[in-house]
Each structure stands twice: as C-alpha cells, then as structure tokens.
Amino acid sequence: MKNAKGEDTTASFSWWQDSHSRPPQSPWLQATLSDLDEKTKVMVSIIDQNDGDSFSRRAETFYMRRPELVGTIRNVHRSYGSLARRRRLGYDEIKAVSEEKKVEVEIADTRLRVLKLAEGNLYEQAELTRKNNHDREAIRLFCTRVQRLVNEEHRDPNSFLRTPSSTSPP
C-alpha cells in the first residue's frame, strides 16, 4: 500500500505478519490473527487515503471516514481482548497443569522417601534379628555349660562334704 508520499506502508507492518508466521497454531488463533491483519490494513488505508487536493478536502474526507475508522479500531480492540482472554485462559490451564505436575512430583518424592525409610527400617529389623539370634545362641550355650556344671556337682554328693583337712591322715 502506498501513502501520499509514495512510500510503501505495508512494510511498516511487516512485524505483524512475521509475528504470526510461525509453525501451525490453532485454527482459532490463525483466524484471529488474519482478521487482525486485515483490520490493520483497513485502518492504514483509511488513514492514508488521499481523496483531495487540498488540506480541507482531505480533512473533510477523513471526517466522513472517521466513523468507519473508529468502528474498525473498536473491532480490533475487541479482537485483541478476545485474544488476550483466550491466551489468559490457556495460561491458566497451563498453570493448573503445572501445579498438578508439581503436586505429582512432590507426591512421588514423598513416596520415594517413605520407601527409603521402609527399606532402612527393614535393614535395621534384619540386623536386630541377627543380633538377637546370636545372643540367644550365646545364652543357650551358657545355659548348657551351667547345666553341665550343676550335673557334675550333683553326681558326687560327698565331694561337697569333704574338706581339704579331713582328707589328710592325722
């Protein structure tokens, strides 16, 4: 599009075209961006129209086209608002999913800590059981020896009555 000076005005809006020439997006977003692009071109054409030779004629033309320009600007504003609301909804959904993922990660971390504690607990129980079995075996051997000594002492009841002095001849 050329303005009154013969300059190409579409070049100044190339950022707009480049900003949404990305990989495929949702059909709604593509349609909204295309609609905004068209509305922007209409506004530029309304502003750049050269329908008069004099300043007063151009001002009169602009004044007559002002309602069309205002309507187009309002439509663009509504489209931007819709896009912003839609984007915000998408952001909120992503944020909610992100929060859910964070909770899932925390749950997984907690489960891992519980499993490690349970594993440590099982190890400690196994160690205590091994020590208890060792102590039981030592006690059983001690009881066996004590019982053997008691049995030996009870075999010869006279051995308790003899004193070292009574065994020697007078």
PDB file of C-alpha atoms in Angstrom:
ATOM      1  CA  MET A   1       0.000   0.000   0.000  1.00  0.00           C
ATOM      2  CA  LYS A   2       1.379   3.432  -0.916  1.00  0.00           C
ATOM      3  CA  ASN A   3       0.803   6.560   1.117  1.00  0.00           C
ATOM      4  CA  ALA A   4       0.583  10.171  -0.121  1.00  0.00           C
ATOM      5  CA  LYS A   5       4.365  10.371  -0.367  1.00  0.00           C
ATOM      6  CA  GLY A   6       4.533   7.208  -2.484  1.00  0.00           C
ATOM      7  CA  GLU A   7       6.050   5.122   0.343  1.00  0.00           C
ATOM      8  CA  ASP A   8       5.025   1.518   0.920  1.00  0.00           C
ATOM      9  CA  THR A   9       3.122   1.426   4.228  1.00  0.00           C
ATOM     10  CA  THR A  10       2.775  -2.350   4.355  1.00  0.00           C
ATOM     11  CA  ALA A  11       6.483  -2.600   5.041  1.00  0.00           C
ATOM     12  CA  SER A  12       5.971  -0.831   8.359  1.00  0.00           C
ATOM     13  CA  PHE A  13       3.588  -3.619   9.374  1.00  0.00           C
ATOM     14  CA  SER A  14       5.871  -6.475   8.359  1.00  0.00           C
ATOM     15  CA  TRP A  15       6.484  -7.158  12.049  1.00  0.00           C
ATOM     16  CA  TRP A  16       2.801  -8.021  12.313  1.00  0.00           C
ATOM     17  CA  GLN A  17       2.964 -10.545   9.508  1.00  0.00           C
ATOM     18  CA  ASP A  18       6.226 -12.000  10.813  1.00  0.00           C
ATOM     19  CA  SER A  19       4.878 -12.225  14.344  1.00  0.00           C
ATOM     20  CA  HIS A  20       2.332 -14.847  13.376  1.00  0.00           C
ATOM     21  CA  SER A  21       4.100 -16.703  10.579  1.00  0.00           C
ATOM     22  CA  ARG A  22       5.126 -19.425  12.974  1.00  0.00           C
ATOM     23  CA  PRO A  23       4.570 -23.164  12.895  1.00  0.00           C
ATOM     24  CA  PRO A  24       0.898 -24.195  12.692  1.00  0.00           C
ATOM     25  CA  GLN A  25      -1.202 -22.966  15.579  1.00  0.00           C
ATOM     26  CA  SER A  26      -4.824 -23.435  16.475  1.00  0.00           C
ATOM     27  CA  PRO A  27      -7.316 -22.578  13.711  1.00  0.00           C
ATOM     28  CA  TRP A  28      -8.985 -20.033  16.004  1.00  0.00           C
ATOM     29  CA  LEU A  29      -5.682 -18.245  16.607  1.00  0.00           C
ATOM     30  CA  GLN A  30      -4.818 -18.247  12.906  1.00  0.00           C
ATOM     31  CA  ALA A  31      -8.260 -16.834  12.042  1.00  0.00           C
ATOM     32  CA  THR A  32      -7.971 -14.155  14.753  1.00  0.00           C
ATOM     33  CA  LEU A  33      -4.513 -13.113  13.606  1.00  0.00           C
ATOM     34  CA  SER A  34      -5.630 -12.974   9.970  1.00  0.00           C
ATOM     35  CA  ASP A  35      -8.662 -10.906  10.976  1.00  0.00           C
ATOM     36  CA  LEU A  36      -6.462  -8.508  12.943  1.00  0.00           C
ATOM     37  CA  ASP A  37      -4.119  -8.258   9.968  1.00  0.00           C
ATOM     38  CA  GLU A  38      -6.987  -7.347   7.653  1.00  0.00           C
ATOM     39  CA  LYS A  39      -8.378  -4.788  10.108  1.00  0.00           C
ATOM     40  CA  THR A  40      -4.941  -3.221  10.435  1.00  0.00           C
ATOM     41  CA  LYS A  41      -4.681  -2.911   6.656  1.00  0.00           C
ATOM     42  CA  VAL A  42      -8.133  -1.289   6.517  1.00  0.00           C
ATOM     43  CA  MET A  43      -7.141   1.252   9.170  1.00  0.00           C
ATOM     44  CA  VAL A  44      -3.950   2.091   7.304  1.00  0.00           C
ATOM     45  CA  SER A  45      -5.879   2.506   4.050  1.00  0.00           C
ATOM     46  CA  ILE A  46      -8.407   4.816   5.743  1.00  0.00           C
ATOM     47  CA  ILE A  47      -5.658   6.928   7.245  1.00  0.00           C
ATOM     48  CA  ASP A  48      -3.526   7.020   4.065  1.00  0.00           C
ATOM     49  CA  GLN A  49      -6.311   7.742   1.571  1.00  0.00           C
ATOM     50  CA  ASN A  50      -5.640  10.811  -0.482  1.00  0.00           C
ATOM     51  CA  ASP A  51      -9.082  11.852  -1.727  1.00  0.00           C
ATOM     52  CA  GLY A  52      -8.444  15.556  -2.051  1.00  0.00           C
ATOM     53  CA  ASP A  53      -6.071  18.052  -3.440  1.00  0.00           C
ATOM     54  CA  SER A  54      -6.319  20.459  -0.571  1.00  0.00           C
ATOM     55  CA  PHE A  55      -5.933  20.042   3.142  1.00  0.00           C
ATOM     56  CA  SER A  56      -9.574  20.961   3.685  1.00  0.00           C
ATOM     57  CA  ARG A  57     -10.752  18.317   1.224  1.00  0.00           C
ATOM     58  CA  ARG A  58      -8.577  15.646   2.882  1.00  0.00           C
ATOM     59  CA  ALA A  59      -9.823  16.731   6.341  1.00  0.00           C
ATOM     60  CA  GLU A  60     -13.437  16.520   5.124  1.00  0.00           C
ATOM     61  CA  THR A  61     -12.823  13.039   3.674  1.00  0.00           C
ATOM     62  CA  PHE A  62     -11.138  11.927   6.887  1.00  0.00           C
ATOM     63  CA  TYR A  63     -14.023  13.359   8.945  1.00  0.00           C
ATOM     64  CA  MET A  64     -16.523  11.420   6.800  1.00  0.00           C
ATOM     65  CA  ARG A  65     -14.480   8.233   7.120  1.00  0.00           C
ATOM     66  CA  ARG A  66     -13.864   8.761  10.842  1.00  0.00           C
ATOM     67  CA  PRO A  67     -16.837   6.571  11.955  1.00  0.00           C
ATOM     68  CA  GLU A  68     -15.501   3.734   9.776  1.00  0.00           C
ATOM     69  CA  LEU A  69     -12.030   4.150  11.300  1.00  0.00           C
ATOM     70  CA  VAL A  70     -13.425   4.263  14.851  1.00  0.00           C
ATOM     71  CA  GLY A  71     -15.534   1.158  14.159  1.00  0.00           C
ATOM     72  CA  THR A  72     -12.525  -0.682  12.782  1.00  0.00           C
ATOM     73  CA  ILE A  73     -10.425   0.318  15.790  1.00  0.00           C
ATOM     74  CA  ARG A  74     -13.183  -0.932  18.122  1.00  0.00           C
ATOM     75  CA  ASN A  75     -13.271  -4.246  16.238  1.00  0.00           C
ATOM     76  CA  VAL A  76      -9.511  -4.546  16.550  1.00  0.00           C
ATOM     77  CA  HIS A  77      -9.779  -3.767  20.250  1.00  0.00           C
ATOM     78  CA  ARG A  78     -12.420  -6.477  20.708  1.00  0.00           C
ATOM     79  CA  SER A  79     -10.290  -8.952  18.748  1.00  0.00           C
ATOM     80  CA  TYR A  80      -7.255  -8.171  20.877  1.00  0.00           C
ATOM     81  CA  GLY A  81      -9.359  -8.519  24.019  1.00  0.00           C
ATOM     82  CA  SER A  82     -10.664 -11.873  22.838  1.00  0.00           C
ATOM     83  CA  LEU A  83      -7.137 -12.984  22.001  1.00  0.00           C
ATOM     84  CA  ALA A  84      -5.869 -11.826  25.391  1.00  0.00           C
ATOM     85  CA  ARG A  85      -8.713 -13.591  27.246  1.00  0.00           C
ATOM     86  CA  ARG A  86      -8.126 -16.744  25.264  1.00  0.00           C
ATOM     87  CA  ARG A  87      -4.405 -16.557  25.912  1.00  0.00           C
ATOM     88  CA  ARG A  88      -5.051 -15.954  29.615  1.00  0.00           C
ATOM     89  CA  LEU A  89      -7.336 -18.989  29.737  1.00  0.00           C
ATOM     90  CA  GLY A  90      -4.610 -21.014  28.066  1.00  0.00           C
ATOM     91  CA  TYR A  91      -2.070 -19.663  30.556  1.00  0.00           C
ATOM     92  CA  ASP A  92      -4.356 -20.531  33.470  1.00  0.00           C
ATOM     93  CA  GLU A  93      -4.808 -24.053  32.097  1.00  0.00           C
ATOM     94  CA  ILE A  94      -1.050 -24.439  31.668  1.00  0.00           C
ATOM     95  CA  LYS A  95      -0.521 -23.057  35.169  1.00  0.00           C
ATOM     96  CA  ALA A  96      -3.103 -25.504  36.571  1.00  0.00           C
ATOM     97  CA  VAL A  97      -1.422 -28.397  34.770  1.00  0.00           C
ATOM     98  CA  SER A  98       1.935 -27.141  36.026  1.00  0.00           C
ATOM     99  CA  GLU A  99       0.592 -27.052  39.592  1.00  0.00           C
ATOM    100  CA  GLU A 100      -0.778 -30.590  39.167  1.00  0.00           C
ATOM    101  CA  LYS A 101       2.615 -31.751  37.897  1.00  0.00           C
ATOM    102  CA  LYS A 102       4.314 -30.063  40.855  1.00  0.00           C
ATOM    103  CA  VAL A 103       1.967 -31.884  43.252  1.00  0.00           C
ATOM    104  CA  GLU A 104       2.603 -35.166  41.426  1.00  0.00           C
ATOM    105  CA  VAL A 105       6.363 -34.634  41.732  1.00  0.00           C
ATOM    106  CA  GLU A 106       6.011 -33.853  45.451  1.00  0.00           C
ATOM    107  CA  ILE A 107       3.906 -36.994  45.928  1.00  0.00           C
ATOM    108  CA  ALA A 108       6.483 -39.073  44.042  1.00  0.00           C
ATOM    109  CA  ASP A 109       9.292 -37.573  46.163  1.00  0.00           C
ATOM    110  CA  THR A 110       7.357 -38.323  49.343  1.00  0.00           C
ATOM    111  CA  ARG A 111       6.726 -41.887  48.224  1.00  0.00           C
ATOM    112  CA  LEU A 112      10.432 -42.309  47.458  1.00  0.00           C
ATOM    113  CA  ARG A 113      11.372 -41.015  50.918  1.00  0.00           C
ATOM    114  CA  VAL A 114       8.844 -43.384  52.520  1.00  0.00           C
ATOM    115  CA  LEU A 115      10.241 -46.318  50.534  1.00  0.00           C
ATOM    116  CA  LYS A 116      13.793 -45.423  51.592  1.00  0.00           C
ATOM    117  CA  LEU A 117      12.698 -45.184  55.226  1.00  0.00           C
ATOM    118  CA  ALA A 118      10.887 -48.521  54.958  1.00  0.00           C
ATOM    119  CA  GLU A 119      13.982 -50.089  53.395  1.00  0.00           C
ATOM    120  CA  GLY A 120      16.144 -48.702  56.206  1.00  0.00           C
ATOM    121  CA  ASN A 121      13.633 -49.974  58.751  1.00  0.00           C
ATOM    122  CA  LEU A 122      13.706 -53.463  57.215  1.00  0.00           C
ATOM    123  CA  TYR A 123      17.504 -53.435  57.261  1.00  0.00           C
ATOM    124  CA  GLU A 124      17.510 -52.425  60.941  1.00  0.00           C
ATOM    125  CA  GLN A 125      14.965 -55.151  61.770  1.00  0.00           C
ATOM    126  CA  ALA A 126      17.099 -57.763  59.977  1.00  0.00           C
ATOM    127  CA  GLU A 127      20.192 -56.602  61.878  1.00  0.00           C
ATOM    128  CA  LEU A 128      18.359 -56.732  65.213  1.00  0.00           C
ATOM    129  CA  THR A 129      17.027 -60.204  64.415  1.00  0.00           C
ATOM    130  CA  ARG A 130      20.555 -61.386  63.564  1.00  0.00           C
ATOM    131  CA  LYS A 131      21.909 -59.944  66.849  1.00  0.00           C
ATOM    132  CA  ASN A 132      19.032 -61.485  68.830  1.00  0.00           C
ATOM    133  CA  ASN A 133      19.700 -64.893  67.269  1.00  0.00           C
ATOM    134  CA  HIS A 134      23.406 -64.552  68.112  1.00  0.00           C
ATOM    135  CA  ASP A 135      22.568 -63.597  71.714  1.00  0.00           C
ATOM    136  CA  ARG A 136      20.078 -66.481  72.019  1.00  0.00           C
ATOM    137  CA  GLU A 137      22.743 -68.906  70.842  1.00  0.00           C
ATOM    138  CA  ALA A 138      25.232 -67.498  73.372  1.00  0.00           C
ATOM    139  CA  ILE A 139      22.641 -67.771  76.153  1.00  0.00           C
ATOM    140  CA  ARG A 140      21.783 -71.341  75.113  1.00  0.00           C
ATOM    141  CA  LEU A 141      25.495 -72.318  75.213  1.00  0.00           C
ATOM    142  CA  PHE A 142      25.913 -70.621  78.597  1.00  0.00           C
ATOM    143  CA  CYS A 143      22.839 -72.434  79.976  1.00  0.00           C
ATOM    144  CA  THR A 144      24.162 -75.732  78.647  1.00  0.00           C
ATOM    145  CA  ARG A 145      27.517 -75.218  80.387  1.00  0.00           C
ATOM    146  CA  VAL A 146      25.868 -74.169  83.640  1.00  0.00           C
ATOM    147  CA  GLN A 147      23.607 -77.216  83.481  1.00  0.00           C
ATOM    148  CA  ARG A 148      26.612 -79.479  82.851  1.00  0.00           C
ATOM    149  CA  LEU A 149      28.461 -77.991  85.828  1.00  0.00           C
ATOM    150  CA  VAL A 150      25.421 -78.408  88.036  1.00  0.00           C
ATOM    151  CA  ASN A 151      25.032 -82.016  86.915  1.00  0.00           C
ATOM    152  CA  GLU A 152      28.721 -82.759  87.625  1.00  0.00           C
ATOM    153  CA  GLU A 153      28.434 -81.289  91.116  1.00  0.00           C
ATOM    154  CA  HIS A 154      25.350 -83.376  91.875  1.00  0.00           C
ATOM    155  CA  ARG A 155      26.909 -86.668  90.798  1.00  0.00           C
ATOM    156  CA  ASP A 156      29.182 -86.943  93.779  1.00  0.00           C
ATOM    157  CA  PRO A 157      27.354 -85.567  96.809  1.00  0.00           C
ATOM    158  CA  ASN A 158      30.334 -86.483  99.091  1.00  0.00           C
ATOM    159  CA  SER A 159      32.551 -84.090  97.234  1.00  0.00           C
ATOM    160  CA  PHE A 160      30.658 -81.265  98.879  1.00  0.00           C
ATOM    161  CA  LEU A 161      31.144 -82.694 102.373  1.00  0.00           C
ATOM    162  CA  ARG A 162      34.849 -83.295 102.246  1.00  0.00           C
ATOM    163  CA  THR A 163      37.111 -80.605 103.348  1.00  0.00           C
ATOM    164  CA  PRO A 164      40.750 -80.450 102.443  1.00  0.00           C
ATOM    165  CA  SER A 165      41.819 -81.057 106.071  1.00  0.00           C
ATOM    166  CA  SER A 166      39.692 -84.191 106.519  1.00  0.00           C
ATOM    167  CA  THR A 167      41.325 -85.961 103.612  1.00  0.00           C
ATOM    168  CA  SER A 168      44.784 -85.839 105.059  1.00  0.00           C
ATOM    169  CA  PRO A 169      45.896 -88.547 107.619  1.00  0.00           C
ATOM    170  CA  PRO A 170      46.273 -87.418 111.178  1.00  0.00           C
TER     171      PRO A 170
END
